[in-house]
Tab-separated table of C-alpha atoms in Angstrom:
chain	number	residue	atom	x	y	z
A	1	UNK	CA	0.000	0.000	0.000
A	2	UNK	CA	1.371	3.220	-0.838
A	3	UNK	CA	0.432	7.141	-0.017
A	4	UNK	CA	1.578	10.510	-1.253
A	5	UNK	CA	0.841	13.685	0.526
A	6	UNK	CA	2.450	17.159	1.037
A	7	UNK	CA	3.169	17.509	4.915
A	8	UNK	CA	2.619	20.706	6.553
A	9	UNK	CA	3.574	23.328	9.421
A	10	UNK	CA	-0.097	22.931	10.412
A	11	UNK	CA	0.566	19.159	10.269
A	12	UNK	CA	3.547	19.367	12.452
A	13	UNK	CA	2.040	21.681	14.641
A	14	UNK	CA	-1.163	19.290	15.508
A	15	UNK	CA	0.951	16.329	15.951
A	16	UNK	CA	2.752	18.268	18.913
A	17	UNK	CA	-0.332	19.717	20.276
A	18	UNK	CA	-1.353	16.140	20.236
A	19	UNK	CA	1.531	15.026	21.926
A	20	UNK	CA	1.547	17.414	24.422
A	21	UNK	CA	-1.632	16.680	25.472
A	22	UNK	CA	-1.397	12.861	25.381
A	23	UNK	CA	1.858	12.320	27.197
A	24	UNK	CA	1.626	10.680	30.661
A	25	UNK	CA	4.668	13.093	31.890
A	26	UNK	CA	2.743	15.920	30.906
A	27	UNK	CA	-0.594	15.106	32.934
A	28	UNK	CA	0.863	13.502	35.654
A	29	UNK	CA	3.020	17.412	35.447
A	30	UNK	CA	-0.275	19.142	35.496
A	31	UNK	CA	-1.993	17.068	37.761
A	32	UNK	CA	0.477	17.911	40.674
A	33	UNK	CA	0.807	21.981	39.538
A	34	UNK	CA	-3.082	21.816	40.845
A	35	UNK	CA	-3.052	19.821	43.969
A	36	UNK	CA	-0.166	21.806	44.993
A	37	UNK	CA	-2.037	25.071	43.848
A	38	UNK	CA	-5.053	24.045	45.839
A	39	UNK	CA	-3.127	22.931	48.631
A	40	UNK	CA	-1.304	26.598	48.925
A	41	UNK	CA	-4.577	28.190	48.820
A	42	UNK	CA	-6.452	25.511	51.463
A	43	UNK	CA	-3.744	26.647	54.183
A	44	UNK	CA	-3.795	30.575	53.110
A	45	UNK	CA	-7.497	30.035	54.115
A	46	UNK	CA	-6.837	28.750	57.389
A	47	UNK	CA	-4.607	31.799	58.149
A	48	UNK	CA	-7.852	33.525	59.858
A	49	UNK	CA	-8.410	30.436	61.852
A	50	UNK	CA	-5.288	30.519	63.693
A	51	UNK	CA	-5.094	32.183	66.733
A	52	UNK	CA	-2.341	33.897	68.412
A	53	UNK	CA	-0.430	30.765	69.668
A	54	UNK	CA	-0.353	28.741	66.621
A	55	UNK	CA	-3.855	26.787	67.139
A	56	UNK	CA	-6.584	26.744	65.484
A	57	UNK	CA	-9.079	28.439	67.380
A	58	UNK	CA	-12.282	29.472	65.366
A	59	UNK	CA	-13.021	27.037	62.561
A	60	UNK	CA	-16.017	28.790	61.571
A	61	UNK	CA	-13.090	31.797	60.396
A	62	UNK	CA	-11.900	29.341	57.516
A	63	UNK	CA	-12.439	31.640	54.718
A	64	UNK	CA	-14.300	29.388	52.487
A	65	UNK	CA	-15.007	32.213	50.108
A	66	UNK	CA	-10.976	32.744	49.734
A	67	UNK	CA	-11.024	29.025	48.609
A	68	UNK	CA	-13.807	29.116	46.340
A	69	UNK	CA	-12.735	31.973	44.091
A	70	UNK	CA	-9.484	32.179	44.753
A	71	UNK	CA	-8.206	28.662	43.567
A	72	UNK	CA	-10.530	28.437	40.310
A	73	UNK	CA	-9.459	31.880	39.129
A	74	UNK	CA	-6.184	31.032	39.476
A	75	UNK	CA	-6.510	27.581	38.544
A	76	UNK	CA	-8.079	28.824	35.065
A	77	UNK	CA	-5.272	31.510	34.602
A	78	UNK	CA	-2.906	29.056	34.863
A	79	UNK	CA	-4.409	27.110	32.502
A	80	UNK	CA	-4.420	29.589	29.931
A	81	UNK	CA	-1.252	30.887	30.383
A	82	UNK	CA	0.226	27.139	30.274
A	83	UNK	CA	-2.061	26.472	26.707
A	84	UNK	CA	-0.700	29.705	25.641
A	85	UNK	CA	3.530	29.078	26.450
A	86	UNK	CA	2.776	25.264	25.215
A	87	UNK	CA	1.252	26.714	21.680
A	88	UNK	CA	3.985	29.673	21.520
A	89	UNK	CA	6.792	26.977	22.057
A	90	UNK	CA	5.216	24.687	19.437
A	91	UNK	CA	4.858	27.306	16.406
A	92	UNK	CA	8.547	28.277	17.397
A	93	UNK	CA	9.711	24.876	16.688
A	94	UNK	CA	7.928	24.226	13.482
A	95	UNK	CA	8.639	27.595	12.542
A	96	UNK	CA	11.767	26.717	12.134
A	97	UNK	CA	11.348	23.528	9.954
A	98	UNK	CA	12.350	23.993	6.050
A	99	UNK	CA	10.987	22.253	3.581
A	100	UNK	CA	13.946	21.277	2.070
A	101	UNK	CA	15.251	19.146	5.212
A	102	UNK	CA	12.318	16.502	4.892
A	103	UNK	CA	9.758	17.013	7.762
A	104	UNK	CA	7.340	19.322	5.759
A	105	UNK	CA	7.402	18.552	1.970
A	106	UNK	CA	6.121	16.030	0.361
A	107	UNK	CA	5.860	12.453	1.802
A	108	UNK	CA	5.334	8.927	0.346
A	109	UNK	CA	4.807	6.162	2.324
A	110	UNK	CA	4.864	2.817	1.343
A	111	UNK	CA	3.800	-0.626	3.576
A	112	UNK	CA	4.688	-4.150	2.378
A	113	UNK	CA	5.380	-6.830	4.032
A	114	UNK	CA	8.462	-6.182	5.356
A	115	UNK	CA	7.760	-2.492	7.363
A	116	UNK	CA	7.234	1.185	6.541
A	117	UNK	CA	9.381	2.646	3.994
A	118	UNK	CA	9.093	6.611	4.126
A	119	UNK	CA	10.496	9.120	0.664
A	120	UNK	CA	10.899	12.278	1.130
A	121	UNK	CA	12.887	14.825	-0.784
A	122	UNK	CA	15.926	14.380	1.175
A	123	UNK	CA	16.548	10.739	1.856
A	124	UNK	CA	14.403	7.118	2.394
A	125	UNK	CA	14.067	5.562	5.673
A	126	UNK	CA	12.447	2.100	6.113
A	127	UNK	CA	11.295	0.364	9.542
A	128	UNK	CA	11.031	-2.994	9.771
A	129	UNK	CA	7.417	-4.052	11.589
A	130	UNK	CA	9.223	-5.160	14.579
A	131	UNK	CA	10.489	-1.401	15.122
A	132	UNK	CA	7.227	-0.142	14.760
A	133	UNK	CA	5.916	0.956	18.131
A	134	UNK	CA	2.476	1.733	17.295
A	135	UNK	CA	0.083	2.642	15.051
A	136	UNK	CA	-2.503	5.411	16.232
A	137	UNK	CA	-5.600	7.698	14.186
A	138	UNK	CA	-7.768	10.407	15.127
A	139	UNK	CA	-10.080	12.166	12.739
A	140	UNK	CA	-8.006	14.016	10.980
A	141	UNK	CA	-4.314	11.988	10.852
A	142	UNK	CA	-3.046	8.390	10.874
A	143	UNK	CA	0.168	7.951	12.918
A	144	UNK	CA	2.580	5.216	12.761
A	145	UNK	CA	4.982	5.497	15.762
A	146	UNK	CA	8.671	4.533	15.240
A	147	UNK	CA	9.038	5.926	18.726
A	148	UNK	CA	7.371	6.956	21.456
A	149	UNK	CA	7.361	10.858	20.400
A	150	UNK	CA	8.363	10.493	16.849
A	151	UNK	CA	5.706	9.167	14.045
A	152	UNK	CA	4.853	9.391	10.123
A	153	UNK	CA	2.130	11.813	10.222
A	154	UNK	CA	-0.613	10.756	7.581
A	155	UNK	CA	-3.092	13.227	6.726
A	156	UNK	CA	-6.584	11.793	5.967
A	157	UNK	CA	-6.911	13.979	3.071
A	158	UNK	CA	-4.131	11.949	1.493
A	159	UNK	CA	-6.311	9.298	0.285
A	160	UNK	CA	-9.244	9.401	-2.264
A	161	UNK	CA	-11.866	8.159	0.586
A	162	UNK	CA	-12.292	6.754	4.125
A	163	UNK	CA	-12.599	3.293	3.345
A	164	UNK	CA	-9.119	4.038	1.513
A	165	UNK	CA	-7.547	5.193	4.922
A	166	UNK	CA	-9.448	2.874	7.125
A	167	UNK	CA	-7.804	0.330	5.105
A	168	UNK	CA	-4.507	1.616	5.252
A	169	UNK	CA	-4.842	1.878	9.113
A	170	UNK	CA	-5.866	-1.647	9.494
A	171	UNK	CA	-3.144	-2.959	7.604
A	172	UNK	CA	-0.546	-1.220	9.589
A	173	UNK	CA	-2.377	-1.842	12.365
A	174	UNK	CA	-2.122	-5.900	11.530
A	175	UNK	CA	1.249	-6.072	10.763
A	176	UNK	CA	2.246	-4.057	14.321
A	177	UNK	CA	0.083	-6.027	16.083
């Protein structure tokens, strides 16, 4: 089975986005950035509840409200501000990709028997199945991983149809598998 497309910055750009947002080290990154965010803002509401020799004294002076606004707003600026660094750094690395160096350009991928043999302008590579890690879609890209953050990016447009790219999926899919 073979596939020609032109590959570009937008192409790039979505498979990092995706990446970003997929990774384990990323989450698991995130995930801790808000417990310890909510944890920072649980104890600066128990500030009115202490009294003068370290103890808590009135419980009813937890400042609930400080909590409840305080931690989402700056939960969701966060948030943004992270989305907005993450895209920034993205479109600075692509940015930087030429055309004539073999990531954007034009692309032909080929699957026999044997593994994945990519063309591009500058140079073939072929994987063998067996150094295939995986073989991923979404609805807009195929993605055969030859390692855990580096993959042929397939755009769906590439082929004439969806049964034509379902069937190209599968068959990677079987031969990885």
């Amino acid at each position: 089975m073979e596939v020609s497309y032109e590959l570009t910055a937008a192409d790039l750009t979505a498979f990092q986005w995706r990446g970003v947002n997929r990774s384990p080290l990323v989450r698991r990154s995130r995930r801790n950035t808000y417990i310890y965010l909510f944890l920072a803002f649980f104890l600066m509401s128990l500030v009115p509840a202490i009294g003068s020799r370290g103890h808590i004294i009135y419980l009813r002076s937890f400042n609930y409200l400080f909590l409840l606004t305080g931690f989402p707003l700056t939960a969701g600026l966060f948030w943004m501000f992270e989305r907005r660094m993450t895209r920034r750094a993205i479109d600075t690395l692509v940015g930087e990709e030429r055309p004539d160096k073999g990531r954007i350009g034009r692309h032909t991928i080929v699957l026999d028997n044997e593994g994945v043999l990519e063309r591009t302008l500058v140079g073939e590579t072929r994987s063998a199945w067996p150094g295939i890690e995986k073989v991923e879609q979404d609805e807009n890209y195929l993605y055969i991983y030859t390692a855990p953050g580096a993959a042929h990016i397939i755009p769906r447009h590439a082929f004439r149809n969806a049964d034509e790219a379902n069937a190209f999926f599968e068959y990677a899919l079987k031969n990885v598998s």
